[in-house]
XYZ file of C-alpha atoms in Angstrom:
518
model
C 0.000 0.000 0.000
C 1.045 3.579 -0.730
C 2.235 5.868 1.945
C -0.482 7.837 2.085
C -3.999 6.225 1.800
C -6.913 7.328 -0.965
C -9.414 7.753 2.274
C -8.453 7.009 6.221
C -10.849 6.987 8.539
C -8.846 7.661 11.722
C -10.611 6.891 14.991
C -14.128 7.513 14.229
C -16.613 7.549 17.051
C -20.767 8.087 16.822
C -23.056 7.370 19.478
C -27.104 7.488 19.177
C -28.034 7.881 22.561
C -26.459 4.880 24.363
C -26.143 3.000 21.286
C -22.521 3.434 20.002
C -22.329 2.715 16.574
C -18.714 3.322 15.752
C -16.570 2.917 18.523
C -13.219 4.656 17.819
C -13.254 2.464 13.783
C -9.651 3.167 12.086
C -10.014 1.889 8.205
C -8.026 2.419 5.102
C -8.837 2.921 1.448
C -6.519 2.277 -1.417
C -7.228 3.959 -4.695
C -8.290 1.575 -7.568
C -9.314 -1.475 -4.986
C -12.605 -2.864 -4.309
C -12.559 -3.232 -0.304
C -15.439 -5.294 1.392
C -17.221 -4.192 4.717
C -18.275 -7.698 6.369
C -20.486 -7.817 9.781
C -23.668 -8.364 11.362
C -26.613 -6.097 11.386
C -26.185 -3.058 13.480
C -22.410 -4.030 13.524
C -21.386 -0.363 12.757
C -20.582 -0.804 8.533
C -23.383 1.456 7.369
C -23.025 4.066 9.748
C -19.491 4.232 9.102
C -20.097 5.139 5.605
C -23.350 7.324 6.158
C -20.584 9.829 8.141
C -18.119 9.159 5.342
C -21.201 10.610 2.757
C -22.482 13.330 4.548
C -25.286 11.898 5.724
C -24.787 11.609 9.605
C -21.583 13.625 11.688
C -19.071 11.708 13.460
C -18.589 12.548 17.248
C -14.644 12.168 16.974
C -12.332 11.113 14.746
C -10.957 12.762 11.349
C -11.812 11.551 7.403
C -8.612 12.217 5.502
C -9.709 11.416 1.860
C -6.958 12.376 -1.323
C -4.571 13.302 1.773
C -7.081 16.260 3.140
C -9.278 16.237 6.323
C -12.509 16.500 5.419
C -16.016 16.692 6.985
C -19.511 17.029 4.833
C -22.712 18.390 5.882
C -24.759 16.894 3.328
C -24.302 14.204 0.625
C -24.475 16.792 -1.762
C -21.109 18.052 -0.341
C -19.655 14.784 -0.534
C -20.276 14.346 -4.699
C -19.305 17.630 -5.215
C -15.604 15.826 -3.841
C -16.573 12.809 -6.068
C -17.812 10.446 -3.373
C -21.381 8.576 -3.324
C -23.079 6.177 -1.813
C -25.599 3.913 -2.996
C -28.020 2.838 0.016
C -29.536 -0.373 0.954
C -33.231 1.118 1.030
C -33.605 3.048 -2.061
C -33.757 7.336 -2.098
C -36.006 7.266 -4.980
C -39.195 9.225 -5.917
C -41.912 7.108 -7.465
C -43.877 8.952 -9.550
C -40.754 10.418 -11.077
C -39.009 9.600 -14.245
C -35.402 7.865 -14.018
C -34.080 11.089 -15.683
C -36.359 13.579 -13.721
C -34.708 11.748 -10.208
C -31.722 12.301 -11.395
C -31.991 16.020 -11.964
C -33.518 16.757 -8.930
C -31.697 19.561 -6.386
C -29.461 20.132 -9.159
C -29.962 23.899 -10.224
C -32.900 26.207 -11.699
C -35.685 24.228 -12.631
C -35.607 25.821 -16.469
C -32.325 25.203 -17.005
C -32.888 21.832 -16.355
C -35.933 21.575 -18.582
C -34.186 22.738 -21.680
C -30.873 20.463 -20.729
C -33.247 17.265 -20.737
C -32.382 15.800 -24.087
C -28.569 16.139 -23.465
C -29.784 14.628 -19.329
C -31.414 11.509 -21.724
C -28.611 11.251 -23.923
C -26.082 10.795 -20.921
C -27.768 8.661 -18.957
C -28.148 6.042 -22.064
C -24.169 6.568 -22.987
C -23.731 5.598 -19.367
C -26.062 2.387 -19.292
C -24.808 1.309 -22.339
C -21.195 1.465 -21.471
C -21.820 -0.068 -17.923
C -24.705 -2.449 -19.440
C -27.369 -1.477 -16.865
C -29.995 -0.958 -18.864
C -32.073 1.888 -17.425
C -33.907 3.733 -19.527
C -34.398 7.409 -18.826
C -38.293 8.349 -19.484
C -39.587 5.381 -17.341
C -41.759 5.515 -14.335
C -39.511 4.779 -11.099
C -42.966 2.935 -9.487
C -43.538 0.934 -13.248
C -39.887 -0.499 -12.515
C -38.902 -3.717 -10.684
C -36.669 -4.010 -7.173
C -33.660 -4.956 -9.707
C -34.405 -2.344 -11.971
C -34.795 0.178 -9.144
C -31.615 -1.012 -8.167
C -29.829 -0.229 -11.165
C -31.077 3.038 -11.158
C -29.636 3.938 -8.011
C -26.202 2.779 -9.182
C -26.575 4.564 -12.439
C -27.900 7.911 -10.497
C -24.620 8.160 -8.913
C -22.422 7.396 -11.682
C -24.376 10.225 -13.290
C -22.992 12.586 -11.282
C -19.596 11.515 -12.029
C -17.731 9.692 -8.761
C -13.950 8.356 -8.151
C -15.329 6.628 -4.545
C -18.562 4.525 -4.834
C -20.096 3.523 -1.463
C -22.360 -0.142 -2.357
C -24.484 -0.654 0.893
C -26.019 -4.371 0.454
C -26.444 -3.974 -3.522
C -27.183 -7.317 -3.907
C -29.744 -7.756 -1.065
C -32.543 -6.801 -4.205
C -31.016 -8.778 -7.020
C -31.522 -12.326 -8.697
C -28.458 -14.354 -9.231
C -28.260 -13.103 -12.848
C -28.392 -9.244 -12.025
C -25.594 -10.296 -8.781
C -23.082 -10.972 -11.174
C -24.044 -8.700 -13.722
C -23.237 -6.232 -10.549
C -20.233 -8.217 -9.478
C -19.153 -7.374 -12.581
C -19.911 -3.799 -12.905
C -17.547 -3.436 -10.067
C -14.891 -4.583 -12.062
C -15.560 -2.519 -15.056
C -15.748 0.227 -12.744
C -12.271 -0.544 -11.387
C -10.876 -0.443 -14.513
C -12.200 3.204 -15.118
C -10.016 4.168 -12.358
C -12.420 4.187 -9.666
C -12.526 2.860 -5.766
C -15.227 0.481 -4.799
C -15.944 0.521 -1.010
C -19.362 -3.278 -1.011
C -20.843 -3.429 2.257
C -22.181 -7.121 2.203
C -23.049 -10.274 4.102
C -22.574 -12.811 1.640
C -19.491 -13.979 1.751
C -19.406 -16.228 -1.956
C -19.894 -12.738 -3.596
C -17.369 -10.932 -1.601
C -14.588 -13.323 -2.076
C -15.334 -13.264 -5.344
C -14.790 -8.996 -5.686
C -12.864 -8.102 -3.302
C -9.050 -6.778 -3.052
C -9.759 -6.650 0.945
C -11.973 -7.536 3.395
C -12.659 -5.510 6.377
C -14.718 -7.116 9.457
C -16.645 -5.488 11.777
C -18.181 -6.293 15.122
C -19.772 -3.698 17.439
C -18.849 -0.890 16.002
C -15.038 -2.287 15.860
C -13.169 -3.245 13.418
C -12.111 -6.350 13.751
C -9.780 -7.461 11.198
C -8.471 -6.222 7.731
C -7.617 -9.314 5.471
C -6.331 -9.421 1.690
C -9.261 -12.161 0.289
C -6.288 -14.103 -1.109
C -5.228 -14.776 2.772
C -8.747 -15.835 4.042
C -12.111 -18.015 2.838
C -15.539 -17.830 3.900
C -15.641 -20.162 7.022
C -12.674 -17.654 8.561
C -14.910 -14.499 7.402
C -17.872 -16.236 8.979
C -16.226 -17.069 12.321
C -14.507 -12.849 12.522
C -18.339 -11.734 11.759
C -20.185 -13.562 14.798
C -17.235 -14.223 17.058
C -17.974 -18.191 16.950
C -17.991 -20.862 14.339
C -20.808 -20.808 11.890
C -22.802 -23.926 9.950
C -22.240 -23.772 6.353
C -24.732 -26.558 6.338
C -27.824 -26.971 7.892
C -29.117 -30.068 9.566
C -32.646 -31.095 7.951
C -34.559 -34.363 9.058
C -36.682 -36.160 5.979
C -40.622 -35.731 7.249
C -43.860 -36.880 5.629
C -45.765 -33.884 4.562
C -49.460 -34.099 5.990
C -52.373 -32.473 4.460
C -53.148 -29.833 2.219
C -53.158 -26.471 4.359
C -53.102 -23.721 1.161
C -54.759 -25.007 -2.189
C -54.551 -22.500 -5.074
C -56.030 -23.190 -7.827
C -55.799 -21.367 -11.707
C -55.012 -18.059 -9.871
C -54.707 -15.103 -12.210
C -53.884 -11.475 -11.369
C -52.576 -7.813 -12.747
C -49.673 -6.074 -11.336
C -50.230 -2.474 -9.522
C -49.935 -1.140 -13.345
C -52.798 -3.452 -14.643
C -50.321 -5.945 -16.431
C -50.960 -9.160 -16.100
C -48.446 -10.496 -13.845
C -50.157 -14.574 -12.512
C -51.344 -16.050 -15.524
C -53.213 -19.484 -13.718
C -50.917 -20.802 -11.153
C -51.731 -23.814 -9.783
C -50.040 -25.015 -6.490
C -50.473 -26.774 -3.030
C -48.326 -26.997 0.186
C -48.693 -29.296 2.592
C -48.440 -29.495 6.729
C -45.039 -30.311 7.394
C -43.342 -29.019 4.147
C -41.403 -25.612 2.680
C -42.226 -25.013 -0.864
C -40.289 -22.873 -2.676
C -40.632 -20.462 -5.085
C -37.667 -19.940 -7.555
C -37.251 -17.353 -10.584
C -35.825 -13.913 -11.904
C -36.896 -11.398 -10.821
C -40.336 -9.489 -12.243
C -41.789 -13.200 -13.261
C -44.973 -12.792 -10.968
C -43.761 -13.841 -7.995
C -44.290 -10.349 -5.747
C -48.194 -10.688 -7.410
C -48.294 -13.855 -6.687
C -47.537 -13.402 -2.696
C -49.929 -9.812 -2.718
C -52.690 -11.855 -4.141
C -52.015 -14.520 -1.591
C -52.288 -12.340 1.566
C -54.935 -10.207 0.079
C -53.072 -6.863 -0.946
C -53.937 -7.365 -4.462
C -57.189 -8.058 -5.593
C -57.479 -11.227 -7.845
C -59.039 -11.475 -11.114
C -60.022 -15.070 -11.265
C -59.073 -18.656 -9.493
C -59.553 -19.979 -5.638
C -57.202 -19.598 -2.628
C -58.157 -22.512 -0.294
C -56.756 -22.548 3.509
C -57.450 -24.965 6.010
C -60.370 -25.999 3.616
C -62.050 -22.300 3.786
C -62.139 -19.995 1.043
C -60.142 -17.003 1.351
C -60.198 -15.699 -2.343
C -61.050 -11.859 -2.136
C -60.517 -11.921 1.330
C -59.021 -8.341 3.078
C -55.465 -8.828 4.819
C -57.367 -8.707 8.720
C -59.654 -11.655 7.519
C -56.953 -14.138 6.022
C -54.374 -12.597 8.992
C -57.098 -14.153 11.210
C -57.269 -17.735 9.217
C -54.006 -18.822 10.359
C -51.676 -16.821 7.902
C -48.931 -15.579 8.516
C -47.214 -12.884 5.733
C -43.077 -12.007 5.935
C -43.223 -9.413 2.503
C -40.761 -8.850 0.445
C -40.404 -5.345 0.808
C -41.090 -5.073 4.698
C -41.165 -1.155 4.641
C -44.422 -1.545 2.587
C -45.773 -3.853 3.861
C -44.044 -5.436 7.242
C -43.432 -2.448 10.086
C -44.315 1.060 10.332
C -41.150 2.988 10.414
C -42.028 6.220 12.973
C -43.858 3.478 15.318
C -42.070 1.864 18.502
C -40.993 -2.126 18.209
C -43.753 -2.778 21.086
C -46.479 -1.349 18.453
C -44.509 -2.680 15.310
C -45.002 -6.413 17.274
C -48.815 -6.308 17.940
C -49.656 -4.694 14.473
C -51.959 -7.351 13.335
C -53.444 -8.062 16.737
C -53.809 -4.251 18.952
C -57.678 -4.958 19.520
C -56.871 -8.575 20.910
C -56.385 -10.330 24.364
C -53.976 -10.313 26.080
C -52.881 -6.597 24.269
C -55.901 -5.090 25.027
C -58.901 -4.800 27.102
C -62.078 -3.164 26.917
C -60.648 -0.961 24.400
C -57.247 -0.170 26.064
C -54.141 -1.258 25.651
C -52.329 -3.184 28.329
C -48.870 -1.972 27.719
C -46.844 -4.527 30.123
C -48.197 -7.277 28.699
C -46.835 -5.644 25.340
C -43.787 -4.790 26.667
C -42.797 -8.594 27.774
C -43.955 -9.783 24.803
C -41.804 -7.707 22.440
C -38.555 -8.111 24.944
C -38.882 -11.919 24.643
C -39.095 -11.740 20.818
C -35.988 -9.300 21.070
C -34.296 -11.724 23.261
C -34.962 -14.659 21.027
C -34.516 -13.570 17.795
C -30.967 -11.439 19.085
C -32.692 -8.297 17.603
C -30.221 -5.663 18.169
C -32.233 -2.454 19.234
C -31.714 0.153 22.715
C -35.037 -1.298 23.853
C -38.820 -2.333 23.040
C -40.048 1.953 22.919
C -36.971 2.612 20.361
C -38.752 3.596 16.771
C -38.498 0.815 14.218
C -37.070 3.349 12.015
C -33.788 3.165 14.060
C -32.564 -0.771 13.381
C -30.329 -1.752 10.722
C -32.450 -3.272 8.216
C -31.321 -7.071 9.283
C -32.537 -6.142 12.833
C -35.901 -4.854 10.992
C -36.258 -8.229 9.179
C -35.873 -10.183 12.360
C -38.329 -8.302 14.394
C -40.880 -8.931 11.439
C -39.776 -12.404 11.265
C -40.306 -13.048 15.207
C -44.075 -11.103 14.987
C -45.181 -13.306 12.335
C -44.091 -16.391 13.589
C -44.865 -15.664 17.101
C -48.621 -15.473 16.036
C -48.862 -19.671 15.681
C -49.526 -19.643 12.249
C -50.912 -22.940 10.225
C -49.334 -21.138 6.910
C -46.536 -19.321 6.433
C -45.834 -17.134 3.111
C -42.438 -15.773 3.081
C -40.825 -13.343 0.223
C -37.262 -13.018 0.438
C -36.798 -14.475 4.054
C -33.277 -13.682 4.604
C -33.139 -10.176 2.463
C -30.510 -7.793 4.002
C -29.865 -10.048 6.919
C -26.071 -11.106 7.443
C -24.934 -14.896 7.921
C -24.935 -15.532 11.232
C -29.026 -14.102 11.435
C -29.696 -16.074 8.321
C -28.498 -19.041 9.898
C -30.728 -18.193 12.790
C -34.080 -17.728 10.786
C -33.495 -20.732 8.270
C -33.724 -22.999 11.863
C -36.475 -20.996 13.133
C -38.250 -21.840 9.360
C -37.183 -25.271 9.683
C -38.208 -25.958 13.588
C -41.618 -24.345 12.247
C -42.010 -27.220 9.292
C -40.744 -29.599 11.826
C -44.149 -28.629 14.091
C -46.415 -29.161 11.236
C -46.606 -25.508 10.052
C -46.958 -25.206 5.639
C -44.179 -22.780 4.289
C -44.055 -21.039 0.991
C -40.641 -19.325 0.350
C -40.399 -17.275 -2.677
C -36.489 -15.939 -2.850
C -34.782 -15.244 -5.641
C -31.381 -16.580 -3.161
C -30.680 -20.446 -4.469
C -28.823 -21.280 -1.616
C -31.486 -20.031 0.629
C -34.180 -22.254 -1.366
C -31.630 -25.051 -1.731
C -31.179 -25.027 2.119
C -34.613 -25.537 3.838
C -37.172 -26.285 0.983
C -38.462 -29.981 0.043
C -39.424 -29.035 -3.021
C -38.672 -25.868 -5.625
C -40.997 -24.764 -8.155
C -39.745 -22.282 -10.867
C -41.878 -19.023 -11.781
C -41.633 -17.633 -15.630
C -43.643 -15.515 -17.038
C -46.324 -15.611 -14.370
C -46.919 -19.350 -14.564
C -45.434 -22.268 -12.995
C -43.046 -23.648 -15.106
C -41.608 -26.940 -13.725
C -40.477 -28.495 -9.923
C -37.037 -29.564 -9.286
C -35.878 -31.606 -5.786
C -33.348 -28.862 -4.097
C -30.527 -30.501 -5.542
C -27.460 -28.766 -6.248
C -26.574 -31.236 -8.687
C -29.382 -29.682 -10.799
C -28.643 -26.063 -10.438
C -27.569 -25.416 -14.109
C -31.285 -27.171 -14.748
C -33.151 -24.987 -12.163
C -31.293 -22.021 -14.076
C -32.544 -22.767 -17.659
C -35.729 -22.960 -15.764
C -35.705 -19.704 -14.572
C -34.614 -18.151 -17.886
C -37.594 -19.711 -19.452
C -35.457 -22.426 -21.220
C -35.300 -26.028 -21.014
C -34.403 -28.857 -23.604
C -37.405 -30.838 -22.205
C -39.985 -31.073 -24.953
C -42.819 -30.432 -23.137
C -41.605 -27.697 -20.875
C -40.246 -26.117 -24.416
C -43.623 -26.247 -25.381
C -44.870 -24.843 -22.722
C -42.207 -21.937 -22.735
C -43.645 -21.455 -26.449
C -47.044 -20.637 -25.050
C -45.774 -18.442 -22.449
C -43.928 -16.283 -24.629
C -46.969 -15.943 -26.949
C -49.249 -14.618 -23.940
């Protein structure tokens, strides 16, 4: 390494209330490098870089970046020096173009205006050089997670960066889009820029990185060159103790049918049509699971499930009862359980406390209320023993939601819906944004929940995930079911064709055929 560093963070120290989030962190950057921040949730790595962006102020400490102190206000202040960060939870606007988020903040409004055909121009130089494929004039709320995703990236490259800040970039993506992104880095690299990837998964990071920085309570822990280490010696510096790779999984006899759907169709929010006639069942005593890219009608597919998107035709059948049309409180209150895929929307409600993020579904029932008022210590144990068992990281059960890491967020969602002794289970991207050692928590929570008879159906667009806990995979494309596989990682280059639509099967060619003519 050179003398003097491309950034050093010297002693850094922040503290939110008694929380301390970095806790005197000393870190250096080397120009050109792609250098990974490993650790649990709420282990200090986004904070770190929210003070290096302008986002939050540090305490103590200094930021020396291109051998000058520095300190910004705002993250405007920090791209002005040619430093951005893309976050983990996206700082988009909806109902705005691609190009019109872009351009927003960024001088007179008529300026702007008239510059917008040169704005369009650049931002489709830059996605064609960088292969991101975002084009300028569409909606932001018309585009996918993964598409959202690479708009984010692309926003900042717009503005023209040396220092790129990823925070959990792959948390949204499909395998394909990962190492399209894995790759971007690289290209990126080879422009002359410096990559800082805040991750958990440590496959993709040994696969990127130059070096590997751990982190554990707002410490750093260790700085390793990825040619010195492997994942089981990452894993062990993350939680402080050694992790399973593997999960233990008993065979068991599924028992009866718990959710029957049959010929389900539905539109997307846009009025697409997104579930073209899936047919499915899961059984007592089983996890299904639901593999495919990205934008295939899975996220329909679970909204129509739990009732947040109205269905056009087909039955929903649970515990024998139909629950097709149903509002959310009804099927909530048939044994169903929901863990969303995008749990701001749909899972917590950020400005709320974890005690009334925990009894969301259930503030009008014994033993949280009575007569119409809440009985707030019977809340308050209740939410401290799902912190306790789920290790949720927060100050206590009054903090606002708002204030976890998004891991921590996931878990207390996780621990609500689970706590509620469900007969069915849906899950969308279980272990989203959640680091190792919590995903190897959850997976035994899902798999001591099949084990007592519950039905699971895990749609993740994570193989391993799917490949670890499920008895059986089915593959969406194209809003249909398109085959089922045994999670066998023997068959992973079959599962993939699958998922791309493709298959040298005659029959599921034929089928594919149809599809594509929809």
């Amino acid at each position: 390494m050179s003398q003097t560093p491309f950034l050093r963070i010297d002693n850094i120290r922040k503290k939110f209330g008694p929380i301390v989030a970095s806790d005197g962190v000393t870190l250096e950057i080397e120009e050109g490098e792609i250098h990974s921040l490993l650790g649990e949730n709420g282990a200090g790595k986004s904070v770190l870089m929210s003070m290096l962006c302008g986002m939050v102020r540090p305490d103590e400490g200094e930021i020396i970046y291109r051998g000058e102190s520095v300190r910004f206000n705002s993250p405007r202040e920090a791209i002005r020096r040619r430093i951005g960060m893309v976050h983990q939870h996206f700082m988009l606007v909806p109902n705005l173009t691609v190009a019109e988020n872009y351009i927003l903040g960024q001088g007179s409004a008529l300026n702007v205006i008239n510059d917008m055909d040169q704005i369009h121009r650049k931002i489709r130089e830059l996605s064609d050089r960088y292969a991101l494929d975002v084009r300028p004039d569409a909606l932001v709320e018309d585009l996918s997670v993964g598409e959202q995703q690479r708009v984010e990236i692309l926003k900042v490259l717009f503005h023209g960066i040396d220092l790129l800040i990823l925070d959990e970039p792959t948390a949204v993506l499909t395998p394909q889009e990962t190492g399209r992104l894995l790759s971007l880095m690289g290209d990126l690299v080879k422009d002359g820029k410096t990559v800082v990837f805040i991750s958990h998964k440590l496959d993709e990071v040994m696969r990127v990185s130059d070096r590997i920085t751990v982190m554990r309570d707002g410490r750093v822990v260790h700085t390793v060159n990825v040619a010195d280490t492997n994942a089981r010696e990452l894993a062990r510096m993350m939680v402080g103790r050694d992790v399973r790779m593997e999960l233990p999984r008993s065979p068991k006899a599924p028992g009866r049918v718990v959710l029957s759907v049959d010929n389900l169709t539905c539109r997307s929010e846009t009025g697409l049509a997104a579930v073209r006639g899936v047919s499915l069942e899961v059984r007592a005593g089983e996890i299904v699971g639901i593999a495919g890219v990205s934008g295939n009608g899975q996220t329909e597919l679970s909204l129509a499930l739990s009732g947040l998107l109205p269905t056009d035709s087909g039955r929903v059948v649970l515990n024998g009862k139909d629950i097709t049309g149903l509002d959310p409180s009804h099927i909530n209150a048939s044994g169903f359980s929901h863990i969303p895929e995008d749990r701001h929307k749909h899972g917590i409600v950020l400005p709320l406390s974890l005690n009334e993020n925990t009894i969301l579904q259930r503030y009008d029932q014994a033993p949280f209320a009575s007569g119409g008022l809440l009985n707030r210590r019977v809340i308050g144990e209740h939410t401290r023993d799902l912190i306790k068992r789920f290790r949720i990281k927060s100050r206590d059960e009054e903090q606002p939601i708002a204030a976890l890491s998004g891991g921590n967020q996931q878990k207390l969602v996780v621990a609500r819906e689970l706590a509620r002794n469900p007969d069915f289970i849906l899950v969308n991207q279980l272990a989203r944004g959640i680091d190792i050692g919590a995903m190897e928590f959850v997976m035994e929570e899902m798999l001591k929940q099949r084990d007592d008879g519950r039905a699971i159906l895990l749609v993740s667009t994570e193989l391993e995930e799917l490949f670890a806990i499920c008895d059986r995979i089915l593959v969406m494309y194209h809003g249909q079911i398109l085959g089922e596989l045994p999670p066998d990682r023997a068959r992973l280059d079959e599962l993939g064709l699958l998922m791309a639509g493709k298959t040298e099967q005659p029959d599921l060619e034929a089928r594919r055929d149809r599809l594509d003519g929809v």
